[in-house]
Tab-separated table of C-alpha atoms and ligand atoms in Angstrom:
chain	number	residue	atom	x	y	z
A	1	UNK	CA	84.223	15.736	-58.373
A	2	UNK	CA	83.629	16.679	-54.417
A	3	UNK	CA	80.689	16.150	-53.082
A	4	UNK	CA	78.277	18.790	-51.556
A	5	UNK	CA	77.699	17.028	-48.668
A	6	UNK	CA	80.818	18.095	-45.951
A	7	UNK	CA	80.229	14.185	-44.776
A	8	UNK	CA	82.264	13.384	-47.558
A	9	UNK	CA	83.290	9.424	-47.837
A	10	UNK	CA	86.761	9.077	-49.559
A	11	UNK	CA	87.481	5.444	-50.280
A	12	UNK	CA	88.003	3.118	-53.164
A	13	UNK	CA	84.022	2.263	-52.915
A	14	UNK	CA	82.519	3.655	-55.869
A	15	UNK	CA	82.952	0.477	-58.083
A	16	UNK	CA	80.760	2.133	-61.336
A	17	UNK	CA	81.706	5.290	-61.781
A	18	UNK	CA	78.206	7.029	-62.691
A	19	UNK	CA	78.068	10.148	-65.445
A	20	UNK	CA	77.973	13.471	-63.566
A	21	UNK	CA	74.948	14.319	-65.847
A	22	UNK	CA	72.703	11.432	-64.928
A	23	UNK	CA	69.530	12.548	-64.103
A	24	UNK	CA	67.280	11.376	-60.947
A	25	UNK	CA	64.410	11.004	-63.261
A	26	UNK	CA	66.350	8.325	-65.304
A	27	UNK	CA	65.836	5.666	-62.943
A	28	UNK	CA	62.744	3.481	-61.800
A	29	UNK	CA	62.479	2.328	-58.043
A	30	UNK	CA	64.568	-1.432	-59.083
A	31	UNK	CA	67.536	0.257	-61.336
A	32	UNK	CA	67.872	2.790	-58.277
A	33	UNK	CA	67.975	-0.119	-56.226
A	34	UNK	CA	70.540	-1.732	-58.489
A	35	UNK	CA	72.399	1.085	-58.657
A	36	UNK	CA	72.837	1.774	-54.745
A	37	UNK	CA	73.728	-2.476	-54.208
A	38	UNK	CA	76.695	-1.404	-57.206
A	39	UNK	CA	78.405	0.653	-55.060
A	40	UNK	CA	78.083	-1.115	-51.764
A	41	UNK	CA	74.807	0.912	-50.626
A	42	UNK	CA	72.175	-0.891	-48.548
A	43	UNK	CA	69.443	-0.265	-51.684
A	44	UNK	CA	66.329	0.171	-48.899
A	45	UNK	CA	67.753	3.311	-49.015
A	46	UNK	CA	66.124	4.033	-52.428
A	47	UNK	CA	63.017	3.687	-50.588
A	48	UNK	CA	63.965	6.799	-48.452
A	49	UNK	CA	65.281	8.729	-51.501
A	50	UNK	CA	62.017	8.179	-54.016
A	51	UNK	CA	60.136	8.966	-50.405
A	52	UNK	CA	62.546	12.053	-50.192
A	53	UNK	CA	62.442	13.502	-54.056
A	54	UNK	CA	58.565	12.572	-55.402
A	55	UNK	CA	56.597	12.868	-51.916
A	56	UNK	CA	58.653	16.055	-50.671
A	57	UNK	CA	60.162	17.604	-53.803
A	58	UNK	CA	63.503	17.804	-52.177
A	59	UNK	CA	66.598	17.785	-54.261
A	60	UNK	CA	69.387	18.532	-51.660
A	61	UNK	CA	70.143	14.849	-50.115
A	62	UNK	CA	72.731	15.746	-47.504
A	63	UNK	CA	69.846	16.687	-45.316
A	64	UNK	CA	67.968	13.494	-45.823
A	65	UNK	CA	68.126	12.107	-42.542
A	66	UNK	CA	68.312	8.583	-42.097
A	67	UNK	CA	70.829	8.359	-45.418
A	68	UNK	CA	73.735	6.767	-44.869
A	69	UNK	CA	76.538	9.196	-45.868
A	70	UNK	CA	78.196	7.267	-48.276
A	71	UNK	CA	74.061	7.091	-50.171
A	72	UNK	CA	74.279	10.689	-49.678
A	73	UNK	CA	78.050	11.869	-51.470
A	74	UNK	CA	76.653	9.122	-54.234
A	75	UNK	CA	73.607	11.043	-55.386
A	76	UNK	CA	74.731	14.798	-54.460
A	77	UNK	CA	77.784	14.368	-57.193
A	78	UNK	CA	76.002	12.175	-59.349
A	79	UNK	CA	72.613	13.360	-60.205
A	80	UNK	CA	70.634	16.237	-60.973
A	81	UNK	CA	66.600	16.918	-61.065
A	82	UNK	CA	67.209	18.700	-64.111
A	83	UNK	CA	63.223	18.979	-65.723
A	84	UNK	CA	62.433	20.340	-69.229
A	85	UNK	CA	61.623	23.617	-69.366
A	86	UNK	CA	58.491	25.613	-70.537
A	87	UNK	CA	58.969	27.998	-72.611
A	88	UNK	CA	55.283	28.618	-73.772
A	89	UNK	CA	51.933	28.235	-72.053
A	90	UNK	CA	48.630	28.708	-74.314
A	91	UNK	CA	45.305	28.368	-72.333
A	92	UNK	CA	42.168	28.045	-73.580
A	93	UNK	CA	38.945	29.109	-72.731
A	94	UNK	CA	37.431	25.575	-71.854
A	95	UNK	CA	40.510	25.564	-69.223
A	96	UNK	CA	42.685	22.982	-71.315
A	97	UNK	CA	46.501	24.046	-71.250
A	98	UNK	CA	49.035	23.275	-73.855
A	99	UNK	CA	53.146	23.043	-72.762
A	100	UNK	CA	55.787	23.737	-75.077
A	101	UNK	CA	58.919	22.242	-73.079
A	102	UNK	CA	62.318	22.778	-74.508
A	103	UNK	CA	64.557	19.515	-73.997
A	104	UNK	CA	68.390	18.830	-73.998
A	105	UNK	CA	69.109	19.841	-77.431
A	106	UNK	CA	66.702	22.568	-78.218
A	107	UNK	CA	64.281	19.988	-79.760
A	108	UNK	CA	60.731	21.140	-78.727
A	109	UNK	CA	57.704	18.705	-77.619
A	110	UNK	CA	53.909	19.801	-76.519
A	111	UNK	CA	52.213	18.379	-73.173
A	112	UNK	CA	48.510	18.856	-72.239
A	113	UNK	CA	46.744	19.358	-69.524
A	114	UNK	CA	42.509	18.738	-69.725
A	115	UNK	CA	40.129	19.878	-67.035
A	116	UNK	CA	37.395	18.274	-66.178
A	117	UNK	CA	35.184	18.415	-63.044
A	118	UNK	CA	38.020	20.501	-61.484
A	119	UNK	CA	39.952	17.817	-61.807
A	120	UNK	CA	42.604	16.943	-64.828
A	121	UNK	CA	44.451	14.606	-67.569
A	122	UNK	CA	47.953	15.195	-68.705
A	123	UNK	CA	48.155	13.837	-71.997
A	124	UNK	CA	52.042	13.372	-72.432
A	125	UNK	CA	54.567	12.956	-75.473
A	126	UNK	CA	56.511	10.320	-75.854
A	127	UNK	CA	58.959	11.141	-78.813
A	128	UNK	CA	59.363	14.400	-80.813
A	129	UNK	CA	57.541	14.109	-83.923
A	130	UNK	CA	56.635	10.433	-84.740
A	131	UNK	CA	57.083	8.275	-87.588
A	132	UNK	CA	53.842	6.610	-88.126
A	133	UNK	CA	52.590	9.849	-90.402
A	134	UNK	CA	48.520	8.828	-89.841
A	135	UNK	CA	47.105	10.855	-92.429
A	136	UNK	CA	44.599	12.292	-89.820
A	137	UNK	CA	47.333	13.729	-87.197
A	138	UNK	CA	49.421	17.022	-87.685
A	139	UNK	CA	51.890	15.574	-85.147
A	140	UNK	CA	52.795	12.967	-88.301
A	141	UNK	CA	53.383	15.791	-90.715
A	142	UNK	CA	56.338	16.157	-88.336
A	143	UNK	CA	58.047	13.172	-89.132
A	144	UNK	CA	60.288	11.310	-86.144
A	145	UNK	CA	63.100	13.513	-84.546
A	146	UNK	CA	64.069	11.207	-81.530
A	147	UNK	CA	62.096	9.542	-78.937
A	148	UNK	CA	61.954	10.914	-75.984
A	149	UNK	CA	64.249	9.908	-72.491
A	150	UNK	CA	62.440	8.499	-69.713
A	151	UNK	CA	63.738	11.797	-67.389
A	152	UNK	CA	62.299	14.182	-70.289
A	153	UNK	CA	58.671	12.258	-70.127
A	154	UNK	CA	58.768	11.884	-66.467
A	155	UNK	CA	60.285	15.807	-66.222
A	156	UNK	CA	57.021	16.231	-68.110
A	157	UNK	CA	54.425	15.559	-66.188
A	158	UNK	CA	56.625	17.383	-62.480
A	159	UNK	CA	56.548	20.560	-64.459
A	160	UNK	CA	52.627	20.431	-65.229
A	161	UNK	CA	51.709	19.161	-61.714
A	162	UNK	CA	54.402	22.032	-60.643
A	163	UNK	CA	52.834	24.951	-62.798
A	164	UNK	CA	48.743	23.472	-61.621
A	165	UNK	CA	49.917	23.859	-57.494
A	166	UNK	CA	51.077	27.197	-58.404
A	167	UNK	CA	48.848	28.772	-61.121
A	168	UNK	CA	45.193	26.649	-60.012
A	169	UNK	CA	45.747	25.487	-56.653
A	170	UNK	CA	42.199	24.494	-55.697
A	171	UNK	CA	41.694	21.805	-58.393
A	172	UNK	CA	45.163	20.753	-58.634
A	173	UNK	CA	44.761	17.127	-59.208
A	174	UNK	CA	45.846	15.218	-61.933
A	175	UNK	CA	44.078	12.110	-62.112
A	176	UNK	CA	44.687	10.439	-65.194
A	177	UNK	CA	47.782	10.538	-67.267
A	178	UNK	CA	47.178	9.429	-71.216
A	179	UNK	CA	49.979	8.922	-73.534
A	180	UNK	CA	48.200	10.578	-76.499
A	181	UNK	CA	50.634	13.722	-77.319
A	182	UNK	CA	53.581	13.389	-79.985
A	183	UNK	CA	54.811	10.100	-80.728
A	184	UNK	CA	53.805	6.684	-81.120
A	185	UNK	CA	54.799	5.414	-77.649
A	186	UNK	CA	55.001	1.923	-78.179
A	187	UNK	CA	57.859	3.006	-80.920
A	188	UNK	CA	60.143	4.124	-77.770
A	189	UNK	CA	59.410	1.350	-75.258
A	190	UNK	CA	61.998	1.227	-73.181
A	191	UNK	CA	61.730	4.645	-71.765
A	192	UNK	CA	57.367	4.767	-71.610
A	193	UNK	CA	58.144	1.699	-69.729
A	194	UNK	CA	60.391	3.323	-67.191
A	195	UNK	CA	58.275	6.151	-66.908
A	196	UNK	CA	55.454	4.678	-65.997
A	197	UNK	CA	57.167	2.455	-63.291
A	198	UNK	CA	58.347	5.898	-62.035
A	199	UNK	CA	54.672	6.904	-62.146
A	200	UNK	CA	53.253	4.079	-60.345
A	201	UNK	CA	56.189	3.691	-57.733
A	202	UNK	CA	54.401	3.069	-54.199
A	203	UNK	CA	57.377	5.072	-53.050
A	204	UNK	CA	57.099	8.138	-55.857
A	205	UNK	CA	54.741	9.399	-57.553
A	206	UNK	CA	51.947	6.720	-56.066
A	207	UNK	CA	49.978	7.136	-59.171
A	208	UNK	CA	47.085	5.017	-60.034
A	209	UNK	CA	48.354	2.044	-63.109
A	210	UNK	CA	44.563	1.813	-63.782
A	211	UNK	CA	43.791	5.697	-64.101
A	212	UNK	CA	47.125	5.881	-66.568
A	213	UNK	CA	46.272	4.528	-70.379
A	214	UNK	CA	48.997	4.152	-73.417
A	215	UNK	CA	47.597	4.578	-76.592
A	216	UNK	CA	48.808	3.049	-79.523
A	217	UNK	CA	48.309	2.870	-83.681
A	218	UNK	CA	49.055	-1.045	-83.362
A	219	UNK	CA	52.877	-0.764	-83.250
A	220	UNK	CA	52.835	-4.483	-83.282
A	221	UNK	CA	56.841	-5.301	-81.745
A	222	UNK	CA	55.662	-3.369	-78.952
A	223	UNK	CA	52.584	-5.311	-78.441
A	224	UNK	CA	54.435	-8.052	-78.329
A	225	UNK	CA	56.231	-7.250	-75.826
A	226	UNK	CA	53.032	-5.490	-73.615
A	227	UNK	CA	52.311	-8.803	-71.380
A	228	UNK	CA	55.537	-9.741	-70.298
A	229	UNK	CA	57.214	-6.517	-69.977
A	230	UNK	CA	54.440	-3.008	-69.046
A	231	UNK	CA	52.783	-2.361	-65.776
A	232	UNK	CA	49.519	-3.366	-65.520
A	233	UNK	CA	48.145	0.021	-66.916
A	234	UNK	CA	45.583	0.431	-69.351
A	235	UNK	CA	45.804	0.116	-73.374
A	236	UNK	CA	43.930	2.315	-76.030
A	237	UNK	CA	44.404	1.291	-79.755
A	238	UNK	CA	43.296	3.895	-82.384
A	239	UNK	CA	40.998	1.878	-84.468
A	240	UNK	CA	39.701	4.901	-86.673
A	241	UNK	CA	38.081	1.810	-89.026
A	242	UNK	CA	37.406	-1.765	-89.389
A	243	UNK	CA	37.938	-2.129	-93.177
A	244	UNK	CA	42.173	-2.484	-93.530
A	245	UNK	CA	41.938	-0.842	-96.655
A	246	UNK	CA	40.123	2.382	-95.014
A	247	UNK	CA	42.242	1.915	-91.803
A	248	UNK	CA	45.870	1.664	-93.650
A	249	UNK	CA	45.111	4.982	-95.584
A	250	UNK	CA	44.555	6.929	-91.728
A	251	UNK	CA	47.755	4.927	-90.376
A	252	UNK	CA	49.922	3.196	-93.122
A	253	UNK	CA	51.455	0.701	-90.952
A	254	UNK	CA	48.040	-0.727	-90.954
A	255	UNK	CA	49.422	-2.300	-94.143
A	256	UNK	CA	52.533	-4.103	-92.140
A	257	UNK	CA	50.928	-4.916	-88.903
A	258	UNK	CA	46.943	-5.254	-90.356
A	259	UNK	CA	44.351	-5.172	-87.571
A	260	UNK	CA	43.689	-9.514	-87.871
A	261	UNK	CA	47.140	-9.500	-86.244
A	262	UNK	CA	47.208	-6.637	-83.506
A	263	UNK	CA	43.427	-7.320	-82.244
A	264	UNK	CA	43.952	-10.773	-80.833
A	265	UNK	CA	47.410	-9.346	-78.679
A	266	UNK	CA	45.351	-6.353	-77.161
A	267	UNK	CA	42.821	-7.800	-76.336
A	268	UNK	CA	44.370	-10.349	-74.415
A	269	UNK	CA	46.327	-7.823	-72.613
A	270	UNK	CA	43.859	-6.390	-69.632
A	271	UNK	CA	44.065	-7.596	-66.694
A	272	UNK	CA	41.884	-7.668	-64.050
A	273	UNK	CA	37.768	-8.228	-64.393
A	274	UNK	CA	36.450	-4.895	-64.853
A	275	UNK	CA	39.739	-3.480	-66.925
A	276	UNK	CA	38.833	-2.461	-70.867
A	277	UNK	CA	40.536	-1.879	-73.872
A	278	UNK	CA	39.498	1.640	-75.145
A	279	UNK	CA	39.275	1.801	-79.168
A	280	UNK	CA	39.517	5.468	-80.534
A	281	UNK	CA	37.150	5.575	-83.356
A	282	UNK	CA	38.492	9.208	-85.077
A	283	UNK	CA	34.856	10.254	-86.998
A	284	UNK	CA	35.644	11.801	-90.348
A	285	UNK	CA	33.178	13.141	-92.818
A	286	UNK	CA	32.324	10.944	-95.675
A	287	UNK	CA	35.234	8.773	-95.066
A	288	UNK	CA	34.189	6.685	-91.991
A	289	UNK	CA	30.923	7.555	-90.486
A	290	UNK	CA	28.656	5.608	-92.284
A	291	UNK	CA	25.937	3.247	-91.025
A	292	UNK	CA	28.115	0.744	-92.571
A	293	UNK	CA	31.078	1.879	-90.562
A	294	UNK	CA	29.113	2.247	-87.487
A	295	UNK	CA	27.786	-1.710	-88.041
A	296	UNK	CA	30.748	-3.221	-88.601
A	297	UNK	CA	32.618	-1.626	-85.998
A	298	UNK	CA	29.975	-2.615	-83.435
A	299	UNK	CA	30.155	-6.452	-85.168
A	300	UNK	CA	33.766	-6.625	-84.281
A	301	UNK	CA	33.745	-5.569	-80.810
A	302	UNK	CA	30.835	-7.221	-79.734
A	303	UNK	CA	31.755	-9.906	-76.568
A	304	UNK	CA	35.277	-8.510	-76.346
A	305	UNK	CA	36.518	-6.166	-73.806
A	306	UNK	CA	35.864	-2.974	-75.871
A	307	UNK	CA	34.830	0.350	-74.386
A	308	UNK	CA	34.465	2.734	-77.313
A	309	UNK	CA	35.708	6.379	-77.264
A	310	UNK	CA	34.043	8.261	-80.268
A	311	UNK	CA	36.206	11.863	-81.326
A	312	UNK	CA	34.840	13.803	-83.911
A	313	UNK	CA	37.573	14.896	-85.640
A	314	UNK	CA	39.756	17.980	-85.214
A	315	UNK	CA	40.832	19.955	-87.967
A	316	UNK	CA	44.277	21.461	-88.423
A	317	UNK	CA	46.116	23.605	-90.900
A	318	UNK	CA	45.744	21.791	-94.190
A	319	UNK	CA	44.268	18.614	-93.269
A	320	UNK	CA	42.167	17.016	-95.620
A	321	UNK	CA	39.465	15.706	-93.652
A	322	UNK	CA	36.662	17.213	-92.196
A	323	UNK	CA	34.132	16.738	-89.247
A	324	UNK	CA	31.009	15.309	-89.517
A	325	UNK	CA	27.788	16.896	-88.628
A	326	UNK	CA	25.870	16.564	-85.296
A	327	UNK	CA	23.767	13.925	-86.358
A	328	UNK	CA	25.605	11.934	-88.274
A	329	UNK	CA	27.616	11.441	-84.836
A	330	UNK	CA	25.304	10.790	-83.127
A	331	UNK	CA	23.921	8.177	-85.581
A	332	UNK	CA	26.792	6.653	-85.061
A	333	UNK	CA	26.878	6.511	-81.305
A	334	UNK	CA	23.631	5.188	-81.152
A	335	UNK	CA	24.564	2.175	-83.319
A	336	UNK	CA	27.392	1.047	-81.003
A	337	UNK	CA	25.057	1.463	-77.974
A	338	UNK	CA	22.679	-0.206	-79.258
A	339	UNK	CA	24.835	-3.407	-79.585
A	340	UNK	CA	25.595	-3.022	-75.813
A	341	UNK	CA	29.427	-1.839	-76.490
A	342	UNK	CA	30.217	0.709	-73.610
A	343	UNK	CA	30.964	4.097	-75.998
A	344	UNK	CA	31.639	7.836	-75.061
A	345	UNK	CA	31.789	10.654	-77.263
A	346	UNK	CA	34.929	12.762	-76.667
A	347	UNK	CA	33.723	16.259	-75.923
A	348	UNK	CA	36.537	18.150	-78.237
A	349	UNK	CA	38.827	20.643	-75.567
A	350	UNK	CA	41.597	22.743	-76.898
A	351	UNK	CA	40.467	22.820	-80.401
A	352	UNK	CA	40.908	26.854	-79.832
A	353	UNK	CA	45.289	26.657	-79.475
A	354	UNK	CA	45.521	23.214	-81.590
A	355	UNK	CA	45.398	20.929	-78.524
A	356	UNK	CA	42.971	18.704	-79.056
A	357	UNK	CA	43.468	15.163	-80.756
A	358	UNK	CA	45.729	14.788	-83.412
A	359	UNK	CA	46.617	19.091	-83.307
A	360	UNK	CA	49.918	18.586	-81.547
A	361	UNK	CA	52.657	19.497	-83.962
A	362	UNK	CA	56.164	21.837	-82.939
A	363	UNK	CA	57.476	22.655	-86.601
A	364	UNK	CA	54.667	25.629	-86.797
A	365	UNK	CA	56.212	26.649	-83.685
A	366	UNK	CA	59.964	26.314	-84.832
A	367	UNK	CA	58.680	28.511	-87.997
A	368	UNK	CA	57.001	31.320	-85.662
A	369	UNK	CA	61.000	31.412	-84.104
B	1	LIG	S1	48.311	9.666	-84.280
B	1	LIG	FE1	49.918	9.100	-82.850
B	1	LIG	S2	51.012	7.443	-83.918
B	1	LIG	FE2	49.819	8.504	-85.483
B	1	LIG	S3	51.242	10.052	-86.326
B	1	LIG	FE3	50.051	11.027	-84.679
B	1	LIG	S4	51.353	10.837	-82.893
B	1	LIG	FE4	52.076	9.340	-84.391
C-alpha cells in the first residue's frame, strides 16, 4: 500500500511487515519503541509520536515535524486511530453518564462517567460480559463474550474525555479512571496491562498510576502475576464478606481461589507508604449486614492496609437481593470506624439508567434492538 505522505521512502527497509489494520491504540510507549528499532527507525521518535497523537490529538503524521520520513510512511500506511463508537448516551439526573460503544464485531460494552465536585471517574470495561457470574452483578447474568483489546479499552476512555470537552467543557476533567464496568479485568491481563501503560505514559495520556484503581473478585492467576508485571496503580478487591461460605455464594470462584489465599497477595501488592488496598464491601439486606458481619470484617482488616468502601447495594431487573435500610448501614459503618479502618460509604449515582455498581449489563440492550 502507498503511503499518504508524498515523502514516500521506497526501499527494502520494512523488515516486519505490520497489518494495515493495526491500530495506534494497540501499542504502549516500549512495543512502539520496539516496533520503530524493527524497521530501522531511531525509536526516540515514539517519544514525538505519543507527544504528537495523546497531547495534540493529531492523527495525520506527515505533518509531524521533526519525524524522520521513513517514521512517517511507517505509521501513515500502517495504523489507524480507529476508536469505538457510541451509539447511545443515557444521562442522569445526578450528572453520571452511561456509554454504549459498539466495537469491531458489533459486540456492545457500557462505559461510565461519575461527576463529582465538577470533576469525574470513568469507570471502564474490560471484557464484554464476564465469566465470574457474582450472584449480586447483572453484568454476570451476561456470561463472557470476549475480553476486550487494549485499543477498544484505551478507545474507551478518548471517546468519553472527547464527548466531556465537547458536551461539559467547564468541568472536563477526568481524574480517576476505575476498572469497575463489565468484566473481571484481571481475567484479560494482558490488554488492562497495556492500557494502563498507555494511560500512565509520561509521553501520552500523563495520567496519574495512583488516581487509576483495578478492581478485582480475587482472580487469583492474575494476582499472581500483579507484582512483577502491573504499573504501580492501585488495587480494589470486592470482599462483599468474610465468611467463604457467604462470600463464594456472591462470587463462586470464591470456592477455587478462597479469600486465605488471595488476601496475603493483595495485600502485599501496594507500594509506596501512604498507598491502600480498597475492599468493596457490597451491603445486602439480611444476607451480610449484620453486626456479626460488620465485626468480623473489621477483625480481619485491622493493621493491614485496608481502606473500606461501603455500597449499599443496587438493585436490577430480577435480582434477588435487596438494600438495606438507612440504619442498618450506617450501623455498619460505624463498626468499621470504630476499629480505626479508613471506610467510605459509596453515595449510589446512576441508579436512575442502571449505572451504578453491578447494573452494567448489554443483553437488555441487544433485546430493545
Ligand atoms: S462483579 Fe465484576 S467480576 Fe463479578 S460478574 Fe460482575 S463484572 Fe464480573
Amino acid at each position: 500500500m502507498l503511503s499518504r505522505c508524498w515523502t514516500l521512502f521506497v526501499g527494502p527497509h520494512f523488515s516486519k511487515k505490520i497489518n494495515l489494520e493495526t491500530s495506534f491504540y494497540k501499542y504502549s510507549f516500549k512495543k512502539l519503541q520496539n516496533l520503530l528499532a524493527d524497521q530501522d527507525i531511531n525509536p526516540d521518535q515514539a517519544r514525538l509520536l505519543y507527544n504528537w497523537h495523546y497531547k495534540k490529538n493529531q492523527t495525520d503524521p506527515c505533518s509531524l515535524f521533526g519525524l524522520s520520513d521513513k517514521a512517517k510512511n511507517y505509521i501513515s500506511s500502517g495504523f489507524h486511530f480507529k476508536r469505538p463508537e457510541i451509539i447511545e448516551i443515557k444521562e442522569s439526573d445526578d450528572g453520571t453518564v452511561k456509554f454504549l460503544f459498539s466495537l469491531k464485531d458489533q459486540k456492545t460494552v457500557e462505559t461510565v462517567l461519575i461527576p463529582f465536585n465538577k470533576k469525574y471517574t470513568v469507570c471502564l470495561s474490560s471484557q464484554v460480559g464476564c465469566a465470574m457470574k457474582c450472584a449480586f452483578c447483572f453484568t454476570g447474568t451476561q456470561g463472557l463474550s470476549r475480553h476486550l483489546e487494549t485499543d477498544e479499552i484505551v478507545g474507551q476512555f478518548l471517546e468519553v474525555q472527547t464527548w466531556l470537552t465537547k458536551n461539559r467543557p467547564l468541568d472536563d476533567i477526568i481524574l480517576n479512571i476505575v476498572f469497575m464496568g463489565q468484566g473481571e479485568p484481571l481475567h484479560n491481563f494482558d490488554s488492562v496491562k497495556e492500557a494502563l501503560e498507555i494511560f500512565i505514559s509520561q509521553y501520552g495520556l500523563s495520567l496519574a498510576d495512583h488516581k487509576i484503581t483495578v478492581s478485582t473478585s480475587g482472580y487469583l492467576p492474575g494476582l499472581k502475576r500483579w507484582k512483577a508485571e502491573m504499573p504501580s496503580v492501585n488495587i480494589a478487591l470486592s470482599l462483599h464478606s468474610v465468611f467463604d461460605e457467604k462470600r463464594s455464594r456472591l462470587i463462586p470462584i470464591n470456592t477455587k481461589y478462597p479469600l486465605s489465599e488471595i488476601i496475603p497477595i493483595i495485600e502485599s501488592i501496594p507500594e509506596g507508604k501512604k498507598r491502600f488496598v480498597t475492599y468493596e464491601y457490597l451491603l445486602i439486606e439480611g444476607f451480610n449486614d449484620s453486626e456479626e458481619d460488620a465485626l468480623a470484617t473489621a477483625q480481619m482488616l485491622t493493621n493491614t492496609k485496608a481502606f473500606v468502601n461501603l455500597i449499599p447495594f443496587n438493585p436490577f431487573p430480577g435480582s434477588e437481593f435487596k438494600r438495606p435500610t438507612k440504619e442498618k448501614i450506617e450501623a455498619f459503618y460505624r463498626i468499621i470506624q470504630s476499629h480505626r479502618i479508613p471506610v467510605t460509604l459509596r453515595t449510589t449515582k446512576g441508579d436512575q439508567i442502571l449505572a451504578a455498581c453491578g447494573q452494567l449489563n448489554t443483553n437488555h440492550l441487544k433485546l430493545k434492538g
